[in-house]
């Protein structure tokens, strides 16, 4: 009852069904009850969770249970939900204390040195190699541990040194990391074959690790080859095919979906390659196997006695967080003898002669492949990471992390919208089967339970709206960050194109580590429900539609409260009582920008301190004044001043003709921003790329006007009443404990050009056009807000927080955009002759007539 009452109360308040004079009381009541419900729901849900997973959760047999571990060793996670352990797990504070004590108590010298300290370091390295082999149950007689700069470096080493020939084949599963796929370049360059395969288990397969040949199906994709073999005769083929070396690569756990691969594949390929590869067009000769265990080793390292792979790749920061920049290649001794290394370094040769073609490699496998000086301090540090893991035991870590991931996976699969449509699409081998079981109540039967052994502690998914359209992964990531949840989203690193032609281009991935808790998982599920499973009419159906046809409002008393000009993009602005209008907006507004020598335009997103650089303009004297707390001298720039050089640059899908300034000006700004940069002034702009169907070019919405260095349009307008409503919500959040400190924002936090007063809250959303004085303006609708509005600069300091964007996201979100304020274009009248000496002006106090 409490839940449904709270939801309906949310709907009534947020979307105007209650009169505005009652909003404060209802807001306070609904948030108070929502907080009570959340705490109650968390406790009840955990009881149910422990009933199902209690035997596997929380390390009951370890010196510390999970709650004690989090309270004592991960205090920095308070208020943060970290769900990107597949990217990098977290080091424990106890672990780092042990590392620091070790490094400050002992002397570790270069292991190539013959000193006592050098010999001591060699012993530390030897012990570390043994720890790595023990972790994978590998005998030092059969396997060697080669330290590398990371898992990618280990994979590259295999690709470079493997004995490829024209008859070789590199086979790899479709579910592989790019670093494994990159190995393909070596065999293809040698004229060898490469092909991807799908591995699928039949429904009647046995437990994981107990599969047999008949339970696994292999589907081959087209063979890739760059050049034909140089020898095509039958004699050449028959003599070489049986002696060629082939490589099969697969991950122990998929880095994307968390799917675990059956390690019995190792034995199938090595012992029965003809049967395993029956029907394939290639694959004769000796087959060797590479396991990419960079992700899987964190919770379930391969047992190399049971599954004697030739190569296993490990990344230590995926296991225990620190150190980064260190990995290992575990190589079978027989396989190491076949590797062909070309380059040698100081650490890999016993002797070399500069003026004669002679060198002698070191005899040990490790020394012959470890170029240069080892990262011996990092190697000394892994002992303390393994100590943490061994104390908990890897079996307990597997059970703990898997049951949390299973809980989340099941919750996502069960989640539905009001109309019955599914909220999520979860990726991984048998998501459809699990959903069928859940729909038929089989999953929760006392006699039948879903076995989560096929997946590691990773869940990859996308979210859908009730109408079947997709939420972009960037929207999920952005809202998660505002809720204190760190996850991974995308399809390649640093790409924002999340929806193309109505289809998702990537996905969201969450992953758990040994220190993850039920509370982390529950906070994530609550976030999904709160943000993407609305029990209310979509916000875009209620408001925020500036282009829908409607009659002109009869609002009286709306007037222009303030005018602000921002001469330099992302720097501080200055307020004026009146100011000229130009074809590009307010005269000289964002007419300058700062650019790095690398070509990057400086903004507050990258340099928050830019907001502390203040500006002002004296039009009568033709001077722009600039000040910074980092510079003693105030900078004065004459508007006629320039170095005379011109160039073209691209900013926000616009081509600009710009002019620069002399070195003194650029040095001043370099000091003010603490990085090399130079000042550019816009003299002309021109759109250069095609217009989308919705009439936009990139971020820009105004595709017909002359623009200075703006993101979307010439003007941003903010309503004082909308700000007041936002502050009411922020105050209510603070009173109910949703954030710790009082938060009050003023209009300048949003960097508006125009602030108005006298309208109802958010009335401006529905204005299609407006008149201020004699000037006409067209509205482009709401302005999409980013985290810049969370920067609060006070007393020369810049403070970052989650507000007000987090609160705005709760009631001002439309298809991934968080809207606040409206964007305008100045519609220059053809009847009015404008010149530099006679420009129309805006003046504070002018009446506003919207339509």
mmCIF file with all atom_site columns, N, CA and C in Angstrom, residues 222-273:
data_model
loop_
_atom_site.group_PDB
_atom_site.id
_atom_site.type_symbol
_atom_site.label_atom_id
_atom_site.label_alt_id
_atom_site.label_comp_id
_atom_site.label_asym_id
_atom_site.label_entity_id
_atom_site.label_seq_id
_atom_site.pdbx_PDB_ins_code
_atom_site.Cartn_x
_atom_site.Cartn_y
_atom_site.Cartn_z
_atom_site.occupancy
_atom_site.B_iso_or_equiv
_atom_site.pdbx_formal_charge
_atom_site.auth_seq_id
_atom_site.auth_comp_id
_atom_site.auth_asym_id
_atom_site.auth_atom_id
_atom_site.pdbx_PDB_model_num
ATOM 1   N N  . UNK A 1 222 ? 33.357 -17.569 -42.044 1.00 0.00 ? 222 UNK A N  1
ATOM 2   C CA . UNK A 1 222 ? 34.218 -17.655 -43.226 1.00 0.00 ? 222 UNK A CA 1
ATOM 3   C C  . UNK A 1 222 ? 35.696 -17.498 -42.889 1.00 0.00 ? 222 UNK A C  1
ATOM 4   N N  . UNK A 1 223 ? 36.500 -18.260 -43.585 1.00 0.00 ? 223 UNK A N  1
ATOM 5   C CA . UNK A 1 223 ? 37.950 -18.206 -43.399 1.00 0.00 ? 223 UNK A CA 1
ATOM 6   C C  . UNK A 1 223 ? 38.488 -16.902 -43.959 1.00 0.00 ? 223 UNK A C  1
ATOM 7   N N  . UNK A 1 224 ? 39.431 -16.307 -43.237 1.00 0.00 ? 224 UNK A N  1
ATOM 8   C CA . UNK A 1 224 ? 40.077 -15.069 -43.677 1.00 0.00 ? 224 UNK A CA 1
ATOM 9   C C  . UNK A 1 224 ? 41.510 -15.387 -44.103 1.00 0.00 ? 224 UNK A C  1
ATOM 10  N N  . UNK A 1 225 ? 41.909 -14.813 -45.236 1.00 0.00 ? 225 UNK A N  1
ATOM 11  C CA . UNK A 1 225 ? 43.281 -15.012 -45.716 1.00 0.00 ? 225 UNK A CA 1
ATOM 12  C C  . UNK A 1 225 ? 43.648 -13.836 -46.600 1.00 0.00 ? 225 UNK A C  1
ATOM 13  N N  . UNK A 1 226 ? 44.838 -13.291 -46.402 1.00 0.00 ? 226 UNK A N  1
ATOM 14  C CA . UNK A 1 226 ? 45.244 -12.110 -47.168 1.00 0.00 ? 226 UNK A CA 1
ATOM 15  C C  . UNK A 1 226 ? 46.004 -12.455 -48.431 1.00 0.00 ? 226 UNK A C  1
ATOM 16  N N  . UNK A 1 227 ? 46.715 -13.561 -48.439 1.00 0.00 ? 227 UNK A N  1
ATOM 17  C CA . UNK A 1 227 ? 47.482 -13.930 -49.634 1.00 0.00 ? 227 UNK A CA 1
ATOM 18  C C  . UNK A 1 227 ? 47.508 -15.441 -49.750 1.00 0.00 ? 227 UNK A C  1
ATOM 19  N N  . UNK A 1 228 ? 47.605 -15.923 -50.973 1.00 0.00 ? 228 UNK A N  1
ATOM 20  C CA . UNK A 1 228 ? 47.640 -17.362 -51.205 1.00 0.00 ? 228 UNK A CA 1
ATOM 21  C C  . UNK A 1 228 ? 49.002 -17.908 -50.810 1.00 0.00 ? 228 UNK A C  1
ATOM 22  N N  . UNK A 1 229 ? 49.071 -19.177 -50.373 1.00 0.00 ? 229 UNK A N  1
ATOM 23  C CA . UNK A 1 229 ? 50.372 -19.779 -50.047 1.00 0.00 ? 229 UNK A CA 1
ATOM 24  C C  . UNK A 1 229 ? 51.303 -19.730 -51.242 1.00 0.00 ? 229 UNK A C  1
ATOM 25  N N  . UNK A 1 230 ? 52.586 -19.584 -50.951 1.00 0.00 ? 230 UNK A N  1
ATOM 26  C CA . UNK A 1 230 ? 53.553 -19.502 -52.046 1.00 0.00 ? 230 UNK A CA 1
ATOM 27  C C  . UNK A 1 230 ? 53.717 -20.849 -52.750 1.00 0.00 ? 230 UNK A C  1
ATOM 28  N N  . UNK A 1 231 ? 53.493 -21.940 -52.027 1.00 0.00 ? 231 UNK A N  1
ATOM 29  C CA . UNK A 1 231 ? 53.634 -23.265 -52.628 1.00 0.00 ? 231 UNK A CA 1
ATOM 30  C C  . UNK A 1 231 ? 52.272 -23.929 -52.680 1.00 0.00 ? 231 UNK A C  1
ATOM 31  N N  . UNK A 1 232 ? 51.865 -24.319 -53.836 1.00 0.00 ? 232 UNK A N  1
ATOM 32  C CA . UNK A 1 232 ? 50.546 -24.905 -53.982 1.00 0.00 ? 232 UNK A CA 1
ATOM 33  C C  . UNK A 1 232 ? 50.576 -26.367 -54.386 1.00 0.00 ? 232 UNK A C  1
ATOM 34  N N  . UNK A 1 233 ? 51.784 -26.930 -54.592 1.00 0.00 ? 233 UNK A N  1
ATOM 35  C CA . UNK A 1 233 ? 51.871 -28.330 -55.014 1.00 0.00 ? 233 UNK A CA 1
ATOM 36  C C  . UNK A 1 233 ? 51.429 -29.288 -53.932 1.00 0.00 ? 233 UNK A C  1
ATOM 37  N N  . UNK A 1 234 ? 50.964 -30.480 -54.348 1.00 0.00 ? 234 UNK A N  1
ATOM 38  C CA . UNK A 1 234 ? 50.474 -31.463 -53.400 1.00 0.00 ? 234 UNK A CA 1
ATOM 39  C C  . UNK A 1 234 ? 51.581 -31.927 -52.473 1.00 0.00 ? 234 UNK A C  1
ATOM 40  N N  . UNK A 1 235 ? 52.799 -32.066 -52.991 1.00 0.00 ? 235 UNK A N  1
ATOM 41  C CA . UNK A 1 235 ? 53.909 -32.542 -52.182 1.00 0.00 ? 235 UNK A CA 1
ATOM 42  C C  . UNK A 1 235 ? 54.228 -31.565 -51.078 1.00 0.00 ? 235 UNK A C  1
ATOM 43  N N  . UNK A 1 236 ? 54.239 -30.284 -51.419 1.00 0.00 ? 236 UNK A N  1
ATOM 44  C CA . UNK A 1 236 ? 54.533 -29.252 -50.415 1.00 0.00 ? 236 UNK A CA 1
ATOM 45  C C  . UNK A 1 236 ? 53.491 -29.252 -49.319 1.00 0.00 ? 236 UNK A C  1
ATOM 46  N N  . UNK A 1 237 ? 52.237 -29.390 -49.705 1.00 0.00 ? 237 UNK A N  1
ATOM 47  C CA . UNK A 1 237 ? 51.161 -29.365 -48.713 1.00 0.00 ? 237 UNK A CA 1
ATOM 48  C C  . UNK A 1 237 ? 51.254 -30.548 -47.781 1.00 0.00 ? 237 UNK A C  1
ATOM 49  N N  . UNK A 1 238 ? 51.423 -31.740 -48.323 1.00 0.00 ? 238 UNK A N  1
ATOM 50  C CA . UNK A 1 238 ? 51.412 -32.935 -47.493 1.00 0.00 ? 238 UNK A CA 1
ATOM 51  C C  . UNK A 1 238 ? 52.568 -32.967 -46.527 1.00 0.00 ? 238 UNK A C  1
ATOM 52  N N  . UNK A 1 239 ? 53.705 -32.384 -46.913 1.00 0.00 ? 239 UNK A N  1
ATOM 53  C CA . UNK A 1 239 ? 54.864 -32.394 -46.029 1.00 0.00 ? 239 UNK A CA 1
ATOM 54  C C  . UNK A 1 239 ? 54.756 -31.394 -44.911 1.00 0.00 ? 239 UNK A C  1
ATOM 55  N N  . UNK A 1 240 ? 54.018 -30.304 -45.145 1.00 0.00 ? 240 UNK A N  1
ATOM 56  C CA . UNK A 1 240 ? 54.033 -29.221 -44.166 1.00 0.00 ? 240 UNK A CA 1
ATOM 57  C C  . UNK A 1 240 ? 52.797 -29.148 -43.298 1.00 0.00 ? 240 UNK A C  1
ATOM 58  N N  . UNK A 1 241 ? 51.649 -29.632 -43.790 1.00 0.00 ? 241 UNK A N  1
ATOM 59  C CA . UNK A 1 241 ? 50.411 -29.467 -43.039 1.00 0.00 ? 241 UNK A CA 1
ATOM 60  C C  . UNK A 1 241 ? 50.454 -30.186 -41.700 1.00 0.00 ? 241 UNK A C  1
ATOM 61  N N  . UNK A 1 242 ? 51.025 -31.371 -41.683 1.00 0.00 ? 242 UNK A N  1
ATOM 62  C CA . UNK A 1 242 ? 51.021 -32.151 -40.452 1.00 0.00 ? 242 UNK A CA 1
ATOM 63  C C  . UNK A 1 242 ? 51.979 -31.602 -39.414 1.00 0.00 ? 242 UNK A C  1
ATOM 64  N N  . UNK A 1 243 ? 52.919 -30.769 -39.826 1.00 0.00 ? 243 UNK A N  1
ATOM 65  C CA . UNK A 1 243 ? 53.871 -30.198 -38.870 1.00 0.00 ? 243 UNK A CA 1
ATOM 66  C C  . UNK A 1 243 ? 53.584 -28.741 -38.548 1.00 0.00 ? 243 UNK A C  1
ATOM 67  N N  . UNK A 1 244 ? 52.568 -28.172 -39.146 1.00 0.00 ? 244 UNK A N  1
ATOM 68  C CA . UNK A 1 244 ? 52.257 -26.766 -38.883 1.00 0.00 ? 244 UNK A CA 1
ATOM 69  C C  . UNK A 1 244 ? 51.673 -26.602 -37.488 1.00 0.00 ? 244 UNK A C  1
ATOM 70  N N  . UNK A 1 245 ? 51.826 -25.413 -36.945 1.00 0.00 ? 245 UNK A N  1
ATOM 71  C CA . UNK A 1 245 ? 51.286 -25.093 -35.619 1.00 0.00 ? 245 UNK A CA 1
ATOM 72  C C  . UNK A 1 245 ? 50.073 -24.188 -35.766 1.00 0.00 ? 245 UNK A C  1
ATOM 73  N N  . UNK A 1 246 ? 49.029 -24.546 -35.079 1.00 0.00 ? 246 UNK A N  1
ATOM 74  C CA . UNK A 1 246 ? 47.780 -23.784 -35.095 1.00 0.00 ? 246 UNK A CA 1
ATOM 75  C C  . UNK A 1 246 ? 47.466 -23.327 -33.680 1.00 0.00 ? 246 UNK A C  1
ATOM 76  N N  . UNK A 1 247 ? 46.692 -22.259 -33.592 1.00 0.00 ? 247 UNK A N  1
ATOM 77  C CA . UNK A 1 247 ? 46.369 -21.702 -32.272 1.00 0.00 ? 247 UNK A CA 1
ATOM 78  C C  . UNK A 1 247 ? 44.868 -21.488 -32.155 1.00 0.00 ? 247 UNK A C  1
ATOM 79  N N  . UNK A 1 248 ? 44.299 -21.985 -31.054 1.00 0.00 ? 248 UNK A N  1
ATOM 80  C CA . UNK A 1 248 ? 42.889 -21.766 -30.733 1.00 0.00 ? 248 UNK A CA 1
ATOM 81  C C  . UNK A 1 248 ? 42.831 -20.899 -29.478 1.00 0.00 ? 248 UNK A C  1
ATOM 82  N N  . UNK A 1 249 ? 42.111 -19.771 -29.541 1.00 0.00 ? 249 UNK A N  1
ATOM 83  C CA . UNK A 1 249 ? 42.051 -18.822 -28.427 1.00 0.00 ? 249 UNK A CA 1
ATOM 84  C C  . UNK A 1 249 ? 40.621 -18.619 -27.980 1.00 0.00 ? 249 UNK A C  1
ATOM 85  N N  . UNK A 1 250 ? 40.406 -18.642 -26.665 1.00 0.00 ? 250 UNK A N  1
ATOM 86  C CA . UNK A 1 250 ? 39.079 -18.351 -26.120 1.00 0.00 ? 250 UNK A CA 1
ATOM 87  C C  . UNK A 1 250 ? 39.234 -17.774 -24.719 1.00 0.00 ? 250 UNK A C  1
ATOM 88  N N  . UNK A 1 251 ? 38.248 -17.004 -24.257 1.00 0.00 ? 251 UNK A N  1
ATOM 89  C CA . UNK A 1 251 ? 38.322 -16.451 -22.902 1.00 0.00 ? 251 UNK A CA 1
ATOM 90  C C  . UNK A 1 251 ? 37.739 -17.436 -21.898 1.00 0.00 ? 251 UNK A C  1
ATOM 91  N N  . UNK A 1 252 ? 38.293 -17.460 -20.696 1.00 0.00 ? 252 UNK A N  1
ATOM 92  C CA . UNK A 1 252 ? 37.666 -18.280 -19.664 1.00 0.00 ? 252 UNK A CA 1
ATOM 93  C C  . UNK A 1 252 ? 36.330 -17.669 -19.252 1.00 0.00 ? 252 UNK A C  1
ATOM 94  N N  . UNK A 1 253 ? 36.229 -16.357 -19.381 1.00 0.00 ? 253 UNK A N  1
ATOM 95  C CA . UNK A 1 253 ? 34.972 -15.656 -19.101 1.00 0.00 ? 253 UNK A CA 1
ATOM 96  C C  . UNK A 1 253 ? 34.864 -14.469 -20.038 1.00 0.00 ? 253 UNK A C  1
ATOM 97  N N  . UNK A 1 254 ? 33.731 -14.333 -20.694 1.00 0.00 ? 254 UNK A N  1
ATOM 98  C CA . UNK A 1 254 ? 33.535 -13.233 -21.636 1.00 0.00 ? 254 UNK A CA 1
ATOM 99  C C  . UNK A 1 254 ? 33.560 -11.903 -20.900 1.00 0.00 ? 254 UNK A C  1
ATOM 100 N N  . UNK A 1 255 ? 34.392 -11.003 -21.386 1.00 0.00 ? 255 UNK A N  1
ATOM 101 C CA . UNK A 1 255 ? 34.535 -9.699  -20.744 1.00 0.00 ? 255 UNK A CA 1
ATOM 102 C C  . UNK A 1 255 ? 33.272 -8.858  -20.862 1.00 0.00 ? 255 UNK A C  1
ATOM 103 N N  . UNK A 1 256 ? 32.438 -9.180  -21.847 1.00 0.00 ? 256 UNK A N  1
ATOM 104 C CA . UNK A 1 256 ? 31.213 -8.408  -22.084 1.00 0.00 ? 256 UNK A CA 1
ATOM 105 C C  . UNK A 1 256 ? 30.025 -8.967  -21.304 1.00 0.00 ? 256 UNK A C  1
ATOM 106 N N  . UNK A 1 257 ? 29.675 -10.213 -21.555 1.00 0.00 ? 257 UNK A N  1
ATOM 107 C CA . UNK A 1 257 ? 28.445 -10.760 -20.990 1.00 0.00 ? 257 UNK A CA 1
ATOM 108 C C  . UNK A 1 257 ? 28.643 -11.538 -19.704 1.00 0.00 ? 257 UNK A C  1
ATOM 109 N N  . UNK A 1 258 ? 29.890 -11.899 -19.385 1.00 0.00 ? 258 UNK A N  1
ATOM 110 C CA . UNK A 1 258 ? 30.132 -12.718 -18.202 1.00 0.00 ? 258 UNK A CA 1
ATOM 111 C C  . UNK A 1 258 ? 29.955 -14.197 -18.453 1.00 0.00 ? 258 UNK A C  1
ATOM 112 N N  . UNK A 1 259 ? 29.659 -14.585 -19.695 1.00 0.00 ? 259 UNK A N  1
ATOM 113 C CA . UNK A 1 259 ? 29.505 -16.007 -19.998 1.00 0.00 ? 259 UNK A CA 1
ATOM 114 C C  . UNK A 1 259 ? 30.813 -16.741 -19.756 1.00 0.00 ? 259 UNK A C  1
ATOM 115 N N  . UNK A 1 260 ? 30.729 -17.878 -19.047 1.00 0.00 ? 260 UNK A N  1
ATOM 116 C CA . UNK A 1 260 ? 31.901 -18.710 -18.814 1.00 0.00 ? 260 UNK A CA 1
ATOM 117 C C  . UNK A 1 260 ? 32.004 -19.766 -19.906 1.00 0.00 ? 260 UNK A C  1
ATOM 118 N N  . UNK A 1 261 ? 33.193 -19.927 -20.425 1.00 0.00 ? 261 UNK A N  1
ATOM 119 C CA . UNK A 1 261 ? 33.431 -20.970 -21.413 1.00 0.00 ? 261 UNK A CA 1
ATOM 120 C C  . UNK A 1 261 ? 33.898 -22.236 -20.714 1.00 0.00 ? 261 UNK A C  1
ATOM 121 N N  . UNK A 1 262 ? 33.437 -23.352 -21.223 1.00 0.00 ? 262 UNK A N  1
ATOM 122 C CA . UNK A 1 262 ? 33.803 -24.646 -20.665 1.00 0.00 ? 262 UNK A CA 1
ATOM 123 C C  . UNK A 1 262 ? 35.289 -24.898 -20.923 1.00 0.00 ? 262 UNK A C  1
ATOM 124 N N  . UNK A 1 263 ? 36.069 -25.021 -19.873 1.00 0.00 ? 263 UNK A N  1
ATOM 125 C CA . UNK A 1 263 ? 37.503 -25.219 -20.031 1.00 0.00 ? 263 UNK A CA 1
ATOM 126 C C  . UNK A 1 263 ? 37.842 -26.581 -20.606 1.00 0.00 ? 263 UNK A C  1
ATOM 127 N N  . UNK A 1 264 ? 36.858 -27.471 -20.685 1.00 0.00 ? 264 UNK A N  1
ATOM 128 C CA . UNK A 1 264 ? 37.078 -28.758 -21.335 1.00 0.00 ? 264 UNK A CA 1
ATOM 129 C C  . UNK A 1 264 ? 37.428 -28.568 -22.812 1.00 0.00 ? 264 UNK A C  1
ATOM 130 N N  . UNK A 1 265 ? 37.175 -27.370 -23.328 1.00 0.00 ? 265 UNK A N  1
ATOM 131 C CA . UNK A 1 265 ? 37.595 -27.056 -24.696 1.00 0.00 ? 265 UNK A CA 1
ATOM 132 C C  . UNK A 1 265 ? 39.090 -27.282 -24.885 1.00 0.00 ? 265 UNK A C  1
ATOM 133 N N  . UNK A 1 266 ? 39.859 -27.055 -23.834 1.00 0.00 ? 266 UNK A N  1
ATOM 134 C CA . UNK A 1 266 ? 41.310 -27.252 -23.924 1.00 0.00 ? 266 UNK A CA 1
ATOM 135 C C  . UNK A 1 266 ? 41.627 -28.686 -24.300 1.00 0.00 ? 266 UNK A C  1
ATOM 136 N N  . UNK A 1 267 ? 41.036 -29.636 -23.573 1.00 0.00 ? 267 UNK A N  1
ATOM 137 C CA . UNK A 1 267 ? 41.306 -31.045 -23.844 1.00 0.00 ? 267 UNK A CA 1
ATOM 138 C C  . UNK A 1 267 ? 40.733 -31.482 -25.183 1.00 0.00 ? 267 UNK A C  1
ATOM 139 N N  . UNK A 1 268 ? 39.568 -30.942 -25.538 1.00 0.00 ? 268 UNK A N  1
ATOM 140 C CA . UNK A 1 268 ? 38.963 -31.308 -26.814 1.00 0.00 ? 268 UNK A CA 1
ATOM 141 C C  . UNK A 1 268 ? 39.850 -30.909 -27.986 1.00 0.00 ? 268 UNK A C  1
ATOM 142 N N  . UNK A 1 269 ? 40.391 -29.718 -27.923 1.00 0.00 ? 269 UNK A N  1
ATOM 143 C CA . UNK A 1 269 ? 41.217 -29.229 -29.033 1.00 0.00 ? 269 UNK A CA 1
ATOM 144 C C  . UNK A 1 269 ? 42.561 -29.939 -29.064 1.00 0.00 ? 269 UNK A C  1
ATOM 145 N N  . UNK A 1 270 ? 43.173 -30.115 -27.908 1.00 0.00 ? 270 UNK A N  1
ATOM 146 C CA . UNK A 1 270 ? 44.529 -30.676 -27.872 1.00 0.00 ? 270 UNK A CA 1
ATOM 147 C C  . UNK A 1 270 ? 44.553 -32.191 -28.096 1.00 0.00 ? 270 UNK A C  1
ATOM 148 N N  . UNK A 1 271 ? 43.533 -32.900 -27.548 1.00 0.00 ? 271 UNK A N  1
ATOM 149 C CA . UNK A 1 271 ? 43.569 -34.360 -27.597 1.00 0.00 ? 271 UNK A CA 1
ATOM 150 C C  . UNK A 1 271 ? 42.738 -34.941 -28.735 1.00 0.00 ? 271 UNK A C  1
ATOM 151 N N  . UNK A 1 272 ? 41.780 -34.195 -29.216 1.00 0.00 ? 272 UNK A N  1
ATOM 152 C CA . UNK A 1 272 ? 40.904 -34.734 -30.247 1.00 0.00 ? 272 UNK A CA 1
ATOM 153 C C  . UNK A 1 272 ? 40.549 -33.634 -31.240 1.00 0.00 ? 272 UNK A C  1
ATOM 154 N N  . UNK A 1 273 ? 41.578 -32.997 -31.780 1.00 0.00 ? 273 UNK A N  1
ATOM 155 C CA . UNK A 1 273 ? 41.329 -31.860 -32.666 1.00 0.00 ? 273 UNK A CA 1
ATOM 156 C C  . UNK A 1 273 ? 40.597 -32.282 -33.928 1.00 0.00 ? 273 UNK A C  1
#
